[in-house]
Amino acid sequence: METRQQERGQGHLRTGLLDPEPVTEVDEEMVSDVDLNNTMTDEEREEILSELTKLEEEISTLRQVLASKEKHHSELKAKLGITPLSEFKQNFNKSWYDMQTSTAYKKTSETLSTAGQKTSAAFTTLGTAISRKFGDLRNSPSFKSFEEKVECTVSNIKQTKVGRQGGGGSFEEVLSSAAHASAQETPSNNMSESSDHERTC
Protein backbone atom coordinates (compact mmCIF):
# COMPACT_ATOMS: atom_id res chain seq x y z
CA MET A 1 0.00 0.00 0.00
CA GLU A 2 2.87 2.34 0.78
CA THR A 3 4.29 1.97 -2.70
CA ARG A 4 0.88 2.62 -4.12
CA GLN A 5 0.63 5.89 -2.15
CA GLN A 6 4.08 6.93 -3.26
CA GLU A 7 3.19 6.22 -6.87
CA ARG A 8 0.01 8.16 -6.47
CA GLY A 9 1.87 11.08 -4.83
CA GLN A 10 4.43 11.09 -7.63
CA GLY A 11 1.57 11.02 -10.11
CA HIS A 12 0.29 14.25 -8.60
CA LEU A 13 3.70 15.79 -8.90
CA ARG A 14 3.97 14.74 -12.49
CA THR A 15 0.59 16.11 -13.49
CA GLY A 16 0.85 19.23 -11.35
CA LEU A 17 -1.75 21.15 -9.42
CA LEU A 18 -4.18 21.22 -12.30
CA ASP A 19 -4.81 17.49 -12.02
CA PRO A 20 -8.57 16.93 -12.30
CA GLU A 21 -8.45 14.14 -9.71
CA PRO A 22 -9.40 15.42 -6.20
CA VAL A 23 -7.12 14.93 -3.21
CA THR A 24 -8.26 11.96 -1.14
CA GLU A 25 -7.84 11.12 2.54
CA VAL A 26 -4.95 8.85 1.73
CA ASP A 27 -3.07 11.83 0.29
CA GLU A 28 -3.79 13.91 3.43
CA GLU A 29 -2.51 11.11 5.65
CA MET A 30 0.62 10.90 3.60
CA VAL A 31 1.26 14.63 4.03
CA SER A 32 0.65 14.53 7.80
CA ASP A 33 3.05 11.61 8.18
CA VAL A 34 5.92 13.65 6.76
CA ASP A 35 8.38 14.49 9.53
CA LEU A 36 9.74 17.97 9.03
CA ASN A 37 12.63 17.27 11.39
CA ASN A 38 13.91 14.66 8.95
CA THR A 39 14.68 17.40 6.46
CA MET A 40 17.56 18.76 8.59
CA THR A 41 20.68 16.92 9.57
CA ASP A 42 21.87 16.36 13.12
CA GLU A 43 24.65 18.87 12.59
CA GLU A 44 22.18 21.57 11.52
CA ARG A 45 19.98 20.79 14.51
CA GLU A 46 22.92 21.09 16.92
CA GLU A 47 23.97 24.36 15.31
CA ILE A 48 20.47 25.82 15.70
CA LEU A 49 20.27 24.70 19.35
CA SER A 50 23.67 26.25 20.00
CA GLU A 51 22.58 29.54 18.43
CA LEU A 52 19.35 29.51 20.47
CA THR A 53 21.32 28.99 23.67
CA LYS A 54 23.65 31.88 22.81
CA LEU A 55 20.67 34.18 22.12
CA GLU A 56 19.08 33.29 25.47
CA GLU A 57 22.37 34.07 27.26
CA GLU A 58 22.68 37.40 25.43
CA ILE A 59 19.09 38.32 26.34
CA SER A 60 19.82 37.50 29.99
CA THR A 61 23.01 39.58 29.91
CA LEU A 62 21.21 42.50 28.27
CA ARG A 63 18.51 42.39 30.97
CA GLN A 64 21.20 42.54 33.66
CA VAL A 65 22.95 45.44 31.89
CA LEU A 66 19.63 47.27 31.49
CA ALA A 67 18.78 46.78 35.19
CA SER A 68 22.23 48.11 36.13
CA LYS A 69 21.84 51.13 33.83
CA GLU A 70 18.36 51.89 35.22
CA LYS A 71 19.71 51.73 38.78
CA HIS A 72 22.58 54.08 37.88
CA HIS A 73 20.08 56.39 36.14
CA SER A 74 17.92 56.54 39.28
CA GLU A 75 20.95 57.25 41.49
CA LEU A 76 22.04 60.14 39.27
CA LYS A 77 18.53 61.61 39.33
CA ALA A 78 18.43 61.33 43.12
CA LYS A 79 21.77 63.18 43.36
CA LEU A 80 20.34 65.97 41.20
CA GLY A 81 17.20 66.10 43.33
CA ILE A 82 14.94 64.94 40.52
CA THR A 83 12.03 63.15 42.13
CA PRO A 84 9.32 61.22 40.30
CA LEU A 85 6.91 64.07 41.13
CA SER A 86 9.17 66.76 39.70
CA GLU A 87 9.78 64.59 36.66
CA PHE A 88 6.02 64.19 36.23
CA LYS A 89 5.57 67.98 36.48
CA GLN A 90 8.32 68.54 33.93
CA ASN A 91 6.77 66.01 31.55
CA PHE A 92 3.34 67.56 32.07
CA ASN A 93 4.67 71.07 31.40
CA LYS A 94 6.45 69.88 28.27
CA SER A 95 3.31 68.13 27.05
CA TRP A 96 1.23 71.24 27.80
CA TYR A 97 3.73 73.41 25.89
CA ASP A 98 3.74 70.97 22.97
CA MET A 99 -0.06 71.00 22.91
CA GLN A 100 -0.21 74.81 22.98
CA THR A 101 2.23 75.09 20.12
CA SER A 102 0.38 72.54 18.01
CA THR A 103 -1.56 73.81 15.01
CA ALA A 104 -4.80 72.23 16.21
CA TYR A 105 -4.60 74.10 19.53
CA LYS A 106 -3.72 77.37 17.80
CA LYS A 107 -6.62 77.04 15.37
CA THR A 108 -9.04 76.18 18.19
CA SER A 109 -7.76 79.07 20.29
CA GLU A 110 -8.10 81.50 17.39
CA THR A 111 -11.62 80.25 16.65
CA LEU A 112 -12.69 80.65 20.28
CA SER A 113 -11.10 84.09 20.45
CA THR A 114 -12.92 85.18 17.30
CA ALA A 115 -16.18 83.77 18.63
CA GLY A 116 -15.67 85.63 21.92
CA GLN A 117 -14.97 88.88 20.08
CA LYS A 118 -18.06 88.46 17.92
CA THR A 119 -20.19 87.65 20.96
CA SER A 120 -18.83 90.69 22.80
CA ALA A 121 -19.52 92.87 19.77
CA ALA A 122 -23.05 91.49 19.52
CA PHE A 123 -23.73 92.30 23.20
CA THR A 124 -22.28 95.78 22.76
CA THR A 125 -24.48 96.36 19.72
CA LEU A 126 -27.50 95.04 21.62
CA GLY A 127 -26.73 97.30 24.60
CA THR A 128 -26.33 100.30 22.31
CA ALA A 129 -29.62 99.51 20.57
CA ILE A 130 -31.45 99.15 23.89
CA SER A 131 -29.96 102.43 25.18
CA ARG A 132 -30.95 104.17 21.96
CA LYS A 133 -34.50 102.79 22.22
CA PHE A 134 -34.79 104.00 25.82
CA GLY A 135 -33.48 107.40 24.75
CA ASP A 136 -35.98 107.51 21.90
CA LEU A 137 -38.74 106.42 24.28
CA ARG A 138 -37.82 109.08 26.83
CA ASN A 139 -37.84 111.76 24.15
CA SER A 140 -41.16 110.60 22.70
CA PRO A 141 -44.24 112.82 23.21
CA SER A 142 -46.14 110.09 25.08
CA PHE A 143 -43.35 109.57 27.61
CA LYS A 144 -42.96 113.34 28.08
CA SER A 145 -46.69 113.62 28.64
CA PHE A 146 -46.56 110.74 31.17
CA GLU A 147 -43.57 112.31 32.90
CA GLU A 148 -45.35 115.67 33.13
CA LYS A 149 -48.43 114.01 34.60
CA VAL A 150 -46.33 112.27 37.26
CA GLU A 151 -44.58 115.54 38.11
CA CYS A 152 -47.92 117.36 38.37
CA THR A 153 -49.36 114.63 40.60
CA VAL A 154 -46.34 114.82 42.91
CA SER A 155 -46.65 118.61 42.95
CA ASN A 156 -50.37 118.36 43.82
CA ILE A 157 -49.65 115.92 46.60
CA LYS A 158 -46.99 118.21 48.04
CA GLN A 159 -49.33 121.23 47.87
CA THR A 160 -52.15 119.28 49.50
CA LYS A 161 -49.90 118.07 52.30
CA VAL A 162 -48.47 121.53 52.99
CA GLY A 163 -51.95 123.12 52.71
CA ARG A 164 -53.53 120.80 55.29
CA GLN A 165 -54.05 122.38 58.63
CA GLY A 166 -52.90 119.37 60.63
CA GLY A 167 -49.66 119.44 58.73
CA GLY A 168 -49.38 115.66 58.98
CA GLY A 169 -50.79 112.50 57.54
CA SER A 170 -49.33 109.54 55.78
CA PHE A 171 -48.47 109.42 52.10
CA GLU A 172 -51.43 107.13 51.46
CA GLU A 173 -53.81 109.61 53.06
CA VAL A 174 -52.47 112.50 51.01
CA LEU A 175 -52.64 110.43 47.82
CA SER A 176 -56.18 109.33 48.62
CA SER A 177 -57.33 112.89 49.34
CA ALA A 178 -55.75 114.13 46.10
CA ALA A 179 -57.50 111.41 44.12
CA HIS A 180 -60.78 112.17 45.92
CA ALA A 181 -60.45 115.87 45.22
CA SER A 182 -59.73 115.36 41.52
CA ALA A 183 -62.70 112.98 41.17
CA GLN A 184 -65.10 115.62 42.53
CA GLU A 185 -64.03 118.30 40.09
CA THR A 186 -66.17 118.83 37.01
CA PRO A 187 -64.72 118.01 33.59
CA SER A 188 -64.63 121.69 32.57
CA ASN A 189 -62.86 122.69 35.78
CA ASN A 190 -60.53 119.74 35.36
CA MET A 191 -59.58 120.87 31.85
CA SER A 192 -58.84 124.42 32.85
CA GLU A 193 -56.90 123.35 35.96
CA SER A 194 -54.90 120.71 34.10
CA SER A 195 -53.88 123.29 31.51
CA ASP A 196 -52.86 125.59 34.40
CA HIS A 197 -50.87 122.73 35.99
CA GLU A 198 -49.24 121.92 32.67
CA ARG A 199 -48.11 125.49 32.40
CA THR A 200 -46.82 125.57 35.96
CA CYS A 201 -45.32 122.05 36.03
mmCIF file of C-alpha atoms in Angstrom:
data_model
loop_
_atom_site.group_PDB
_atom_site.id
_atom_site.type_symbol
_atom_site.label_atom_id
_atom_site.label_comp_id
_atom_site.label_asym_id
_atom_site.label_seq_id
_atom_site.Cartn_x
_atom_site.Cartn_y
_atom_site.Cartn_z
ATOM 1 C CA MET A 1 0.000 0.000 0.000
ATOM 2 C CA GLU A 2 2.873 2.342 0.784
ATOM 3 C CA THR A 3 4.291 1.970 -2.696
ATOM 4 C CA ARG A 4 0.882 2.623 -4.117
ATOM 5 C CA GLN A 5 0.628 5.891 -2.146
ATOM 6 C CA GLN A 6 4.081 6.929 -3.261
ATOM 7 C CA GLU A 7 3.186 6.215 -6.871
ATOM 8 C CA ARG A 8 0.010 8.155 -6.473
ATOM 9 C CA GLY A 9 1.868 11.077 -4.832
ATOM 10 C CA GLN A 10 4.428 11.088 -7.627
ATOM 11 C CA GLY A 11 1.566 11.017 -10.112
ATOM 12 C CA HIS A 12 0.289 14.254 -8.602
ATOM 13 C CA LEU A 13 3.703 15.790 -8.897
ATOM 14 C CA ARG A 14 3.971 14.742 -12.487
ATOM 15 C CA THR A 15 0.588 16.109 -13.485
ATOM 16 C CA GLY A 16 0.850 19.231 -11.355
ATOM 17 C CA LEU A 17 -1.753 21.148 -9.419
ATOM 18 C CA LEU A 18 -4.184 21.220 -12.305
ATOM 19 C CA ASP A 19 -4.812 17.493 -12.016
ATOM 20 C CA PRO A 20 -8.569 16.931 -12.300
ATOM 21 C CA GLU A 21 -8.448 14.139 -9.705
ATOM 22 C CA PRO A 22 -9.397 15.419 -6.201
ATOM 23 C CA VAL A 23 -7.118 14.932 -3.206
ATOM 24 C CA THR A 24 -8.256 11.957 -1.140
ATOM 25 C CA GLU A 25 -7.844 11.118 2.540
ATOM 26 C CA VAL A 26 -4.952 8.848 1.727
ATOM 27 C CA ASP A 27 -3.068 11.830 0.290
ATOM 28 C CA GLU A 28 -3.795 13.907 3.433
ATOM 29 C CA GLU A 29 -2.512 11.112 5.651
ATOM 30 C CA MET A 30 0.619 10.902 3.598
ATOM 31 C CA VAL A 31 1.263 14.634 4.033
ATOM 32 C CA SER A 32 0.649 14.530 7.797
ATOM 33 C CA ASP A 33 3.048 11.611 8.184
ATOM 34 C CA VAL A 34 5.921 13.646 6.763
ATOM 35 C CA ASP A 35 8.376 14.490 9.531
ATOM 36 C CA LEU A 36 9.741 17.973 9.035
ATOM 37 C CA ASN A 37 12.632 17.267 11.390
ATOM 38 C CA ASN A 38 13.913 14.661 8.950
ATOM 39 C CA THR A 39 14.684 17.400 6.456
ATOM 40 C CA MET A 40 17.561 18.763 8.594
ATOM 41 C CA THR A 41 20.679 16.918 9.566
ATOM 42 C CA ASP A 42 21.867 16.356 13.117
ATOM 43 C CA GLU A 43 24.652 18.871 12.595
ATOM 44 C CA GLU A 44 22.184 21.569 11.520
ATOM 45 C CA ARG A 45 19.980 20.788 14.513
ATOM 46 C CA GLU A 46 22.921 21.094 16.922
ATOM 47 C CA GLU A 47 23.968 24.365 15.310
ATOM 48 C CA ILE A 48 20.465 25.824 15.697
ATOM 49 C CA LEU A 49 20.274 24.697 19.352
ATOM 50 C CA SER A 50 23.674 26.247 19.999
ATOM 51 C CA GLU A 51 22.585 29.543 18.427
ATOM 52 C CA LEU A 52 19.345 29.508 20.465
ATOM 53 C CA THR A 53 21.317 28.991 23.672
ATOM 54 C CA LYS A 54 23.653 31.880 22.812
ATOM 55 C CA LEU A 55 20.670 34.184 22.124
ATOM 56 C CA GLU A 56 19.081 33.294 25.467
ATOM 57 C CA GLU A 57 22.366 34.068 27.260
ATOM 58 C CA GLU A 58 22.680 37.397 25.435
ATOM 59 C CA ILE A 59 19.095 38.319 26.340
ATOM 60 C CA SER A 60 19.817 37.502 29.991
ATOM 61 C CA THR A 61 23.008 39.584 29.908
ATOM 62 C CA LEU A 62 21.207 42.495 28.267
ATOM 63 C CA ARG A 63 18.514 42.388 30.966
ATOM 64 C CA GLN A 64 21.197 42.542 33.663
ATOM 65 C CA VAL A 65 22.949 45.436 31.893
ATOM 66 C CA LEU A 66 19.626 47.269 31.493
ATOM 67 C CA ALA A 67 18.779 46.781 35.186
ATOM 68 C CA SER A 68 22.231 48.109 36.129
ATOM 69 C CA LYS A 69 21.840 51.133 33.830
ATOM 70 C CA GLU A 70 18.363 51.891 35.221
ATOM 71 C CA LYS A 71 19.713 51.726 38.784
ATOM 72 C CA HIS A 72 22.576 54.076 37.881
ATOM 73 C CA HIS A 73 20.079 56.389 36.144
ATOM 74 C CA SER A 74 17.917 56.537 39.281
ATOM 75 C CA GLU A 75 20.951 57.251 41.485
ATOM 76 C CA LEU A 76 22.045 60.136 39.272
ATOM 77 C CA LYS A 77 18.532 61.614 39.330
ATOM 78 C CA ALA A 78 18.431 61.329 43.122
ATOM 79 C CA LYS A 79 21.770 63.180 43.363
ATOM 80 C CA LEU A 80 20.338 65.971 41.202
ATOM 81 C CA GLY A 81 17.201 66.101 43.331
ATOM 82 C CA ILE A 82 14.943 64.944 40.519
ATOM 83 C CA THR A 83 12.031 63.147 42.128
ATOM 84 C CA PRO A 84 9.321 61.216 40.296
ATOM 85 C CA LEU A 85 6.909 64.066 41.132
ATOM 86 C CA SER A 86 9.169 66.764 39.699
ATOM 87 C CA GLU A 87 9.777 64.593 36.656
ATOM 88 C CA PHE A 88 6.016 64.194 36.233
ATOM 89 C CA LYS A 89 5.571 67.980 36.481
ATOM 90 C CA GLN A 90 8.322 68.537 33.929
ATOM 91 C CA ASN A 91 6.769 66.006 31.547
ATOM 92 C CA PHE A 92 3.339 67.561 32.070
ATOM 93 C CA ASN A 93 4.667 71.070 31.396
ATOM 94 C CA LYS A 94 6.454 69.884 28.274
ATOM 95 C CA SER A 95 3.307 68.131 27.049
ATOM 96 C CA TRP A 96 1.233 71.241 27.802
ATOM 97 C CA TYR A 97 3.726 73.407 25.894
ATOM 98 C CA ASP A 98 3.735 70.966 22.966
ATOM 99 C CA MET A 99 -0.057 70.999 22.911
ATOM 100 C CA GLN A 100 -0.210 74.805 22.983
ATOM 101 C CA THR A 101 2.233 75.088 20.117
ATOM 102 C CA SER A 102 0.375 72.538 18.012
ATOM 103 C CA THR A 103 -1.559 73.812 15.014
ATOM 104 C CA ALA A 104 -4.797 72.233 16.209
ATOM 105 C CA TYR A 105 -4.598 74.098 19.527
ATOM 106 C CA LYS A 106 -3.722 77.374 17.803
ATOM 107 C CA LYS A 107 -6.624 77.039 15.366
ATOM 108 C CA THR A 108 -9.043 76.183 18.191
ATOM 109 C CA SER A 109 -7.764 79.073 20.292
ATOM 110 C CA GLU A 110 -8.099 81.498 17.392
ATOM 111 C CA THR A 111 -11.619 80.251 16.652
ATOM 112 C CA LEU A 112 -12.689 80.646 20.285
ATOM 113 C CA SER A 113 -11.099 84.089 20.452
ATOM 114 C CA THR A 114 -12.919 85.182 17.299
ATOM 115 C CA ALA A 115 -16.182 83.766 18.626
ATOM 116 C CA GLY A 116 -15.667 85.634 21.916
ATOM 117 C CA GLN A 117 -14.973 88.878 20.080
ATOM 118 C CA LYS A 118 -18.062 88.462 17.916
ATOM 119 C CA THR A 119 -20.191 87.651 20.964
ATOM 120 C CA SER A 120 -18.826 90.690 22.796
ATOM 121 C CA ALA A 121 -19.521 92.875 19.771
ATOM 122 C CA ALA A 122 -23.048 91.491 19.522
ATOM 123 C CA PHE A 123 -23.731 92.296 23.196
ATOM 124 C CA THR A 124 -22.277 95.778 22.757
ATOM 125 C CA THR A 125 -24.484 96.364 19.718
ATOM 126 C CA LEU A 126 -27.497 95.041 21.616
ATOM 127 C CA GLY A 127 -26.726 97.299 24.599
ATOM 128 C CA THR A 128 -26.335 100.303 22.314
ATOM 129 C CA ALA A 129 -29.621 99.510 20.569
ATOM 130 C CA ILE A 130 -31.448 99.154 23.885
ATOM 131 C CA SER A 131 -29.964 102.432 25.180
ATOM 132 C CA ARG A 132 -30.953 104.170 21.955
ATOM 133 C CA LYS A 133 -34.504 102.795 22.221
ATOM 134 C CA PHE A 134 -34.790 104.000 25.824
ATOM 135 C CA GLY A 135 -33.476 107.399 24.747
ATOM 136 C CA ASP A 136 -35.983 107.506 21.903
ATOM 137 C CA LEU A 137 -38.740 106.420 24.275
ATOM 138 C CA ARG A 138 -37.818 109.076 26.829
ATOM 139 C CA ASN A 139 -37.845 111.757 24.150
ATOM 140 C CA SER A 140 -41.160 110.601 22.704
ATOM 141 C CA PRO A 141 -44.240 112.820 23.210
ATOM 142 C CA SER A 142 -46.139 110.086 25.081
ATOM 143 C CA PHE A 143 -43.345 109.573 27.610
ATOM 144 C CA LYS A 144 -42.959 113.336 28.081
ATOM 145 C CA SER A 145 -46.692 113.618 28.643
ATOM 146 C CA PHE A 146 -46.562 110.739 31.174
ATOM 147 C CA GLU A 147 -43.566 112.311 32.904
ATOM 148 C CA GLU A 148 -45.349 115.672 33.128
ATOM 149 C CA LYS A 149 -48.425 114.009 34.603
ATOM 150 C CA VAL A 150 -46.331 112.268 37.258
ATOM 151 C CA GLU A 151 -44.582 115.544 38.108
ATOM 152 C CA CYS A 152 -47.917 117.358 38.369
ATOM 153 C CA THR A 153 -49.357 114.631 40.601
ATOM 154 C CA VAL A 154 -46.338 114.817 42.905
ATOM 155 C CA SER A 155 -46.649 118.610 42.948
ATOM 156 C CA ASN A 156 -50.371 118.362 43.816
ATOM 157 C CA ILE A 157 -49.649 115.922 46.603
ATOM 158 C CA LYS A 158 -46.988 118.208 48.042
ATOM 159 C CA GLN A 159 -49.334 121.225 47.867
ATOM 160 C CA THR A 160 -52.148 119.284 49.499
ATOM 161 C CA LYS A 161 -49.897 118.072 52.296
ATOM 162 C CA VAL A 162 -48.475 121.535 52.990
ATOM 163 C CA GLY A 163 -51.951 123.120 52.706
ATOM 164 C CA ARG A 164 -53.525 120.800 55.286
ATOM 165 C CA GLN A 165 -54.045 122.382 58.633
ATOM 166 C CA GLY A 166 -52.902 119.369 60.625
ATOM 167 C CA GLY A 167 -49.663 119.442 58.728
ATOM 168 C CA GLY A 168 -49.384 115.663 58.979
ATOM 169 C CA GLY A 169 -50.787 112.502 57.536
ATOM 170 C CA SER A 170 -49.335 109.540 55.776
ATOM 171 C CA PHE A 171 -48.465 109.417 52.105
ATOM 172 C CA GLU A 172 -51.432 107.130 51.463
ATOM 173 C CA GLU A 173 -53.811 109.607 53.063
ATOM 174 C CA VAL A 174 -52.467 112.498 51.011
ATOM 175 C CA LEU A 175 -52.643 110.434 47.816
ATOM 176 C CA SER A 176 -56.183 109.330 48.620
ATOM 177 C CA SER A 177 -57.329 112.892 49.342
ATOM 178 C CA ALA A 178 -55.746 114.128 46.096
ATOM 179 C CA ALA A 179 -57.501 111.409 44.120
ATOM 180 C CA HIS A 180 -60.783 112.166 45.922
ATOM 181 C CA ALA A 181 -60.448 115.873 45.218
ATOM 182 C CA SER A 182 -59.729 115.359 41.523
ATOM 183 C CA ALA A 183 -62.696 112.977 41.170
ATOM 184 C CA GLN A 184 -65.100 115.617 42.530
ATOM 185 C CA GLU A 185 -64.027 118.297 40.091
ATOM 186 C CA THR A 186 -66.167 118.832 37.012
ATOM 187 C CA PRO A 187 -64.724 118.010 33.590
ATOM 188 C CA SER A 188 -64.633 121.688 32.568
ATOM 189 C CA ASN A 189 -62.860 122.687 35.777
ATOM 190 C CA ASN A 190 -60.533 119.736 35.356
ATOM 191 C CA MET A 191 -59.582 120.868 31.849
ATOM 192 C CA SER A 192 -58.835 124.420 32.853
ATOM 193 C CA GLU A 193 -56.899 123.349 35.958
ATOM 194 C CA SER A 194 -54.900 120.713 34.098
ATOM 195 C CA SER A 195 -53.878 123.293 31.506
ATOM 196 C CA ASP A 196 -52.859 125.587 34.396
ATOM 197 C CA HIS A 197 -50.873 122.731 35.993
ATOM 198 C CA GLU A 198 -49.242 121.921 32.672
ATOM 199 C CA ARG A 199 -48.114 125.487 32.399
ATOM 200 C CA THR A 200 -46.820 125.566 35.960
ATOM 201 C CA CYS A 201 -45.324 122.050 36.025
#
